[in-house]
Amino acid sequence: MATRTRTKAGVATTSLMEAVVERGNLMLAYQRVVENKGAAGVDQLAVSALKDHLKRHWPTIRTRLLAGAYQPQPVRRVDIPKPQGGVRTLGIPTVVDRLIQQALHQVLQPIFEPTFSEASYGFRPGRNAHQALRQARQYVAQGKRWVVDMDLEKFFDRVNHDLLMSKLAAKIGDARVLALIRRYLAAGMMADGLVTPRTEGTPQGGPLSPLLSNILLTDLDRELERRGHAFCRYADDCNIYVASERAGVGLLHGLTGFLEARLKLKVNAAKSAVARPWQRKFLGYSLTAHQKPKLRIATPSIQKLKEKVRVLLRGARGHSLATTIQTLNPVLRGWAAYFKLAETKRALEDGDGWIRHKLRCVLWRQWKRPYARARNLMHRGLTEERAWRSATNGRGPWWNASASHMHAAYPKSWFDHLGLVSLLDTVQRLQRPS
């Protein structure tokens, strides 16, 4: 006879599927799936059509889930280019499978959350990247001025299914839930109409993958704690802070062997390093080399923002600048909110200046002819002689966008009046005590 072990929340782990399909849990999962929006899966069912689909099909789906007979559909493969080269492969489940995974996540999270490390910050309630960054800065301030920046090679593609399932089975007594998770892990990946079966990995894109990654990597956390190390882990991004380069080199070598033997994971030697914290980036930030280090924005983070702005501005020629700014602002506001911990101004000032430069360039291109350029410059207060000299200088849009006549005609205050979000001003406002 099965033992009815219980979670902290009082749900018997031998009857978890009933908790998964319980109406309140499903309603919360539905709300989160709708809020997250997202692309359609292989069945092309949009999030907006989910409600009507469930009205017709949910009784059948629920019966199959309770019987342990539900079969997930393949995930849709989407390759996202990385800024430093290569691609990140996402697996987009159907919207129905996203709903079921979210419902599973809500039931499983309370079971596994108490087992996780204090040094784990990713995809956990009440924890975030900013907490990890503050802790990292504190470790460096305490004298641990070397970092083991460890990159796990294609982590989400390399997760060992048998190993992960054994860790799940240690806490879950419901065979239907275990079988369903195994099916989600093994569900094929579709690209160009062809489905490729999977024997390892838990592709990014589904609500369940972050929780599964934390469950697997808890063994790494416990090993680092056993050795007495100071570290911060956010999903598969792990930085360990040590007092000397020699200690870091030895630790990286030892962890490489541990991960391969215990978790069947490989450390990417080309991307991992033992270095000074100010020579590496962590969660988009880096540190200064001061005795009391400051958080600063890592250069690649600025480059990623610029690339995003370039993409948004490609279609700007046919729109007013006010409309273009309305399109840009949500991106700039979200970026500034994430980088509100920045304690140095340089990257923010440079970013603001570059964005205004791009927008002046948009204006110059929109004007097209010298007459329109001269007229607009005069309208903004330039003398007729200076406006015509500037409009007919024969230089390209990028040069003119940074020239004194465009700065004089369209200063920062003009962009402020149009409502353009300033990265520096937004970060400084967010940093003020409330």
XYZ file of C-alpha atoms in Angstrom:
434
model
C 0.000 0.000 0.000
C 1.372 3.410 -1.013
C 2.452 5.757 1.753
C 0.585 9.066 1.618
C 3.392 11.521 2.248
C 2.340 15.161 2.435
C 3.830 18.436 1.334
C 4.182 21.457 3.600
C 0.938 22.767 2.070
C -0.868 19.573 3.072
C -1.320 18.078 -0.414
C -0.769 14.330 -0.489
C 2.020 13.652 -3.003
C 0.241 10.443 -4.079
C -2.743 12.486 -5.312
C -0.999 15.478 -6.855
C -2.809 15.214 -10.185
C -6.085 16.020 -8.425
C -4.429 19.168 -7.063
C -3.127 20.033 -10.546
C -6.579 19.937 -12.173
C -8.392 21.521 -9.195
C -10.457 24.484 -10.415
C -8.714 27.187 -8.369
C -5.278 25.996 -9.453
C -6.399 25.873 -13.102
C -7.899 29.369 -12.960
C -4.627 30.785 -11.593
C -2.618 28.919 -14.253
C -4.948 30.210 -16.984
C -4.546 33.786 -15.730
C -0.751 33.534 -15.799
C -0.652 31.989 -19.276
C -2.894 34.758 -20.628
C -0.798 37.464 -18.912
C 2.427 36.032 -20.346
C 0.921 35.988 -23.865
C 3.569 34.311 -26.000
C 3.565 32.711 -29.431
C 1.458 29.781 -30.546
C 2.833 26.242 -30.536
C 2.771 23.619 -33.286
C -1.044 23.600 -33.370
C -1.145 27.365 -34.093
C -3.683 27.896 -31.290
C -3.274 31.472 -30.023
C -3.531 32.470 -26.371
C -6.579 34.576 -27.276
C -8.359 31.393 -28.454
C -7.534 29.327 -25.365
C -10.733 30.096 -23.447
C -13.052 28.879 -26.203
C -10.833 25.854 -26.830
C -11.019 24.831 -23.157
C -14.802 25.182 -23.106
C -14.982 22.484 -25.766
C -12.065 20.237 -24.896
C -11.181 20.612 -21.204
C -13.418 17.773 -19.916
C -11.602 15.321 -22.205
C -8.160 16.716 -21.317
C -8.962 16.569 -17.589
C -10.129 12.955 -17.853
C -6.910 11.978 -19.622
C -4.770 13.781 -17.041
C -6.517 12.037 -14.140
C -6.187 8.689 -15.901
C -2.465 9.268 -16.512
C -3.044 9.014 -20.266
C -2.504 12.606 -21.466
C 0.046 12.960 -24.293
C 1.684 16.388 -24.779
C 2.205 17.721 -28.291
C 5.708 18.421 -29.670
C 7.224 21.828 -28.948
C 7.890 24.327 -31.724
C 11.564 25.078 -32.234
C 12.599 28.725 -32.325
C 16.268 29.731 -32.642
C 17.159 33.127 -31.141
C 20.532 34.641 -32.224
C 22.878 35.456 -29.341
C 24.680 38.843 -29.330
C 28.073 37.119 -28.989
C 27.306 34.619 -31.759
C 25.515 31.298 -31.902
C 21.842 30.705 -31.150
C 19.662 29.965 -28.154
C 17.095 27.297 -28.943
C 13.646 27.741 -27.432
C 10.967 25.065 -27.396
C 7.512 26.678 -27.484
C 4.811 24.334 -26.133
C 1.223 24.602 -27.317
C -0.869 26.993 -25.250
C -2.767 24.035 -23.722
C 0.501 22.401 -22.684
C 1.657 25.741 -21.254
C -1.498 25.793 -19.151
C -0.906 22.251 -17.858
C 2.787 22.937 -17.186
C 1.894 26.103 -15.282
C -0.660 24.173 -13.220
C 1.997 21.528 -12.497
C 4.506 24.232 -11.566
C 2.120 25.771 -9.024
C 1.649 22.431 -7.277
C 5.290 21.301 -7.398
C 6.941 24.594 -6.395
C 5.853 24.415 -2.711
C 7.149 20.839 -2.500
C 10.661 21.616 -3.729
C 11.107 25.250 -2.612
C 12.170 24.311 0.968
C 14.938 22.093 -0.451
C 16.615 24.883 -2.436
C 19.754 26.782 -1.420
C 19.828 30.318 -0.036
C 22.373 31.067 -2.776
C 19.900 30.182 -5.562
C 18.079 33.270 -6.865
C 16.550 32.343 -10.220
C 12.849 31.608 -10.831
C 11.888 31.406 -7.179
C 9.158 33.279 -5.288
C 10.499 36.296 -3.441
C 13.914 36.056 -5.123
C 15.376 37.918 -8.073
C 18.487 38.900 -9.985
C 18.948 42.140 -8.030
C 19.337 40.196 -4.780
C 21.997 38.009 -6.401
C 23.874 41.081 -7.652
C 23.860 42.781 -4.247
C 25.151 39.590 -2.644
C 27.892 39.248 -5.265
C 29.019 42.833 -4.610
C 29.111 42.079 -0.878
C 31.332 39.020 -1.373
C 33.828 41.082 -3.390
C 33.744 43.871 -0.789
C 34.587 41.265 1.864
C 37.854 40.470 0.066
C 36.872 37.641 -2.283
C 38.280 39.476 -5.262
C 38.501 36.563 -7.664
C 35.517 34.953 -9.350
C 35.028 31.511 -10.837
C 32.650 32.357 -13.676
C 31.340 28.956 -14.675
C 29.382 28.404 -17.880
C 27.498 25.131 -18.310
C 27.641 24.055 -21.931
C 24.133 24.000 -23.462
C 22.671 23.288 -20.035
C 19.002 23.163 -21.039
C 19.879 20.867 -23.955
C 21.964 18.493 -21.817
C 19.763 17.755 -18.799
C 19.819 13.998 -18.167
C 16.226 12.768 -18.040
C 16.844 9.708 -15.851
C 18.818 11.728 -13.328
C 16.177 14.455 -13.158
C 13.329 11.947 -12.851
C 15.066 10.207 -9.953
C 15.206 13.521 -8.066
C 11.529 14.163 -8.782
C 10.543 10.660 -7.703
C 12.237 11.200 -4.335
C 9.589 13.835 -3.494
C 6.602 12.928 -5.669
C 4.485 9.862 -4.991
C 1.978 10.330 -7.817
C 2.978 8.097 -10.736
C 0.700 10.033 -13.094
C 2.543 13.288 -12.436
C 5.935 11.622 -12.880
C 4.821 10.019 -16.141
C 3.462 13.340 -17.425
C 6.710 15.187 -16.641
C 8.665 12.418 -18.374
C 6.459 12.869 -21.455
C 7.054 16.614 -21.417
C 10.803 16.005 -21.266
C 10.657 13.529 -24.144
C 8.175 15.453 -26.316
C 9.709 15.974 -29.731
C 10.800 19.312 -31.155
C 9.244 20.407 -34.446
C 11.018 22.520 -37.046
C 9.975 22.881 -40.696
C 7.268 20.279 -40.210
C 9.635 17.584 -38.952
C 9.622 16.311 -35.355
C 12.932 15.376 -33.739
C 12.647 13.092 -30.682
C 14.473 14.137 -27.497
C 16.380 11.865 -25.153
C 17.931 14.645 -23.059
C 17.355 18.296 -22.242
C 14.479 20.430 -21.012
C 14.092 23.153 -23.644
C 13.632 26.755 -22.581
C 10.199 28.129 -23.314
C 7.862 26.154 -21.036
C 6.733 27.147 -17.504
C 8.118 23.938 -16.003
C 11.725 24.159 -17.257
C 13.013 26.764 -14.744
C 11.765 24.726 -11.776
C 13.272 21.524 -13.191
C 16.621 23.293 -13.669
C 16.646 24.381 -10.012
C 15.798 20.857 -8.866
C 18.719 19.389 -10.817
C 21.255 22.082 -9.889
C 20.523 21.906 -6.162
C 23.189 19.181 -6.020
C 25.725 21.757 -7.249
C 24.555 24.238 -4.604
C 24.921 21.672 -1.822
C 28.399 20.697 -2.983
C 29.527 24.343 -2.936
C 27.992 24.806 0.514
C 29.694 21.644 1.761
C 33.025 23.102 0.651
C 32.231 26.419 2.353
C 32.206 28.599 -0.767
C 30.543 31.976 -1.305
C 28.482 31.851 -4.480
C 25.433 33.153 -6.319
C 23.471 31.057 -8.784
C 20.721 32.272 -11.073
C 19.398 29.272 -13.057
C 22.484 27.920 -14.869
C 24.501 31.123 -14.348
C 26.806 30.513 -11.375
C 29.555 32.757 -9.968
C 31.744 31.606 -7.073
C 33.843 34.181 -5.198
C 37.249 33.217 -3.808
C 40.268 34.963 -2.292
C 42.966 33.971 -4.799
C 43.458 32.938 -8.402
C 45.044 29.662 -7.293
C 41.980 28.744 -5.241
C 39.740 29.588 -8.192
C 41.682 27.457 -10.675
C 41.578 24.479 -8.339
C 37.871 24.951 -7.702
C 36.989 25.186 -11.388
C 38.913 21.982 -12.097
C 37.208 20.168 -9.224
C 33.711 21.351 -10.187
C 34.240 20.300 -13.787
C 34.792 16.727 -12.623
C 31.932 16.879 -10.112
C 29.401 18.109 -12.668
C 30.375 15.510 -15.250
C 30.322 12.623 -12.756
C 27.311 13.592 -10.629
C 25.014 15.542 -12.958
C 26.213 14.495 -16.445
C 26.793 18.146 -17.307
C 29.754 19.686 -19.091
C 31.536 22.929 -18.226
C 32.207 25.104 -21.265
C 35.951 25.695 -20.913
C 35.990 28.433 -23.569
C 33.395 30.563 -21.759
C 34.353 29.747 -18.156
C 37.177 31.576 -16.427
C 38.892 32.457 -13.187
C 39.251 36.236 -13.286
C 38.753 39.482 -11.460
C 35.030 40.288 -11.036
C 35.441 43.575 -12.918
C 36.712 41.593 -15.924
C 33.550 39.469 -16.124
C 29.820 40.075 -16.294
C 27.062 38.566 -14.171
C 23.364 38.965 -14.970
C 24.120 41.908 -17.257
C 26.227 43.797 -14.698
C 29.888 43.992 -13.801
C 31.778 45.549 -10.881
C 34.344 48.276 -10.473
C 37.779 47.512 -9.019
C 37.352 49.759 -5.968
C 37.912 48.403 -2.462
C 34.206 49.041 -2.017
C 33.128 47.859 -5.450
C 30.271 49.452 -7.316
C 27.835 47.755 -9.654
C 28.108 48.955 -13.234
C 26.409 48.015 -16.479
C 28.420 45.505 -18.486
C 29.361 46.601 -22.012
C 27.472 43.734 -23.737
C 24.272 44.891 -22.013
C 24.567 48.313 -23.648
C 25.293 46.635 -26.994
C 22.164 44.488 -26.680
C 20.056 47.579 -25.974
C 21.507 49.368 -28.998
C 20.702 46.414 -31.235
C 17.124 46.371 -29.966
C 16.806 50.114 -30.618
C 18.239 49.699 -34.137
C 15.586 47.090 -34.925
C 12.779 49.325 -33.626
C 14.020 52.316 -35.634
C 14.237 50.502 -38.974
C 10.644 51.349 -39.768
C 10.735 54.828 -38.238
C 11.128 56.840 -41.444
C 7.415 56.714 -42.221
C 6.297 57.754 -38.728
C 6.426 60.938 -36.716
C 9.165 61.136 -34.122
C 6.523 61.301 -31.378
C 5.140 57.932 -32.548
C 8.634 56.454 -32.732
C 9.374 57.618 -29.188
C 6.141 56.014 -27.954
C 7.392 52.726 -29.441
C 10.832 53.111 -27.851
C 9.763 54.176 -24.379
C 8.497 50.840 -22.997
C 11.796 49.187 -23.999
C 13.881 51.973 -22.437
C 11.763 52.062 -19.297
C 12.020 48.283 -18.778
C 15.765 48.308 -19.432
C 16.331 51.159 -16.979
C 14.227 49.389 -14.326
C 16.433 46.298 -14.564
C 19.652 48.330 -14.440
C 18.526 50.590 -11.582
C 21.296 49.130 -9.388
C 23.967 50.780 -11.545
C 26.213 52.936 -9.369
C 28.178 54.545 -12.204
C 26.695 57.011 -14.702
C 28.946 56.650 -17.746
C 27.103 53.837 -19.540
C 23.727 55.497 -18.924
C 24.922 58.875 -20.232
C 26.499 57.234 -23.284
C 23.315 55.241 -23.921
C 21.128 58.353 -23.724
C 23.446 60.255 -26.049
C 23.516 57.420 -28.586
C 19.701 57.129 -28.625
C 19.259 60.879 -29.212
C 21.902 60.634 -31.951
C 19.886 57.876 -33.649
C 16.692 59.911 -33.412
C 18.364 63.017 -34.899
C 19.554 60.729 -37.682
C 15.936 59.624 -38.261
C 14.912 63.280 -38.575
C 17.668 64.085 -41.066
C 16.669 61.119 -43.224
C 12.999 62.059 -43.093
C 13.702 65.557 -44.380
C 15.443 64.138 -47.503
C 16.025 67.384 -49.422
C 18.175 70.428 -48.534
C 15.160 72.781 -48.613
C 13.285 70.703 -46.011
C 16.412 70.441 -43.876
C 17.085 74.183 -43.962
C 13.427 75.005 -43.264
C 13.280 72.692 -40.230
C 16.569 73.982 -38.827
C 15.362 77.575 -39.165
C 12.084 76.624 -37.501
C 14.158 75.423 -34.544
C 15.959 78.769 -34.236
C 19.041 78.528 -36.460
C 19.883 81.539 -38.604
C 19.067 81.279 -42.318
C 22.771 81.344 -43.236
C 23.728 78.582 -40.780
C 20.675 76.479 -41.649
C 21.437 76.522 -45.399
C 25.153 75.882 -44.829
C 24.270 72.871 -42.680
C 21.568 71.581 -45.052
C 23.914 71.610 -48.044
C 27.132 70.352 -46.430
C 27.058 67.075 -48.398
C 27.643 64.961 -45.320
C 25.642 61.844 -44.476
C 22.832 61.485 -41.903
C 25.018 59.939 -39.158
C 27.580 62.766 -39.352
C 24.904 65.460 -39.362
C 23.069 63.832 -36.450
C 26.128 64.459 -34.266
C 26.986 67.891 -35.668
C 26.541 71.122 -33.709
C 23.633 72.379 -35.817
C 21.475 69.342 -34.961
C 22.493 69.496 -31.296
C 21.605 73.183 -31.187
C 18.265 72.673 -32.946
C 17.304 69.482 -31.096
C 18.895 69.487 -27.621
C 18.095 67.038 -24.845
C 15.361 69.351 -23.544
C 13.478 68.986 -26.851
C 13.500 65.187 -26.537
C 12.449 65.511 -22.891
C 9.485 67.644 -24.019
C 8.488 64.891 -26.481
C 8.532 62.429 -23.594
C 11.610 60.367 -24.539
C 12.617 58.213 -21.572
C 16.089 59.091 -20.298
C 18.012 56.077 -19.011
C 20.037 58.182 -16.578
C 17.082 60.172 -15.249
C 14.946 57.045 -14.851
C 17.650 55.110 -12.989
C 18.361 58.053 -10.684
C 14.655 58.458 -9.950
C 14.323 54.741 -9.155
C 17.327 54.940 -6.827
C 15.847 57.707 -4.691
C 14.460 56.542 -1.352
C 10.699 56.281 -1.504
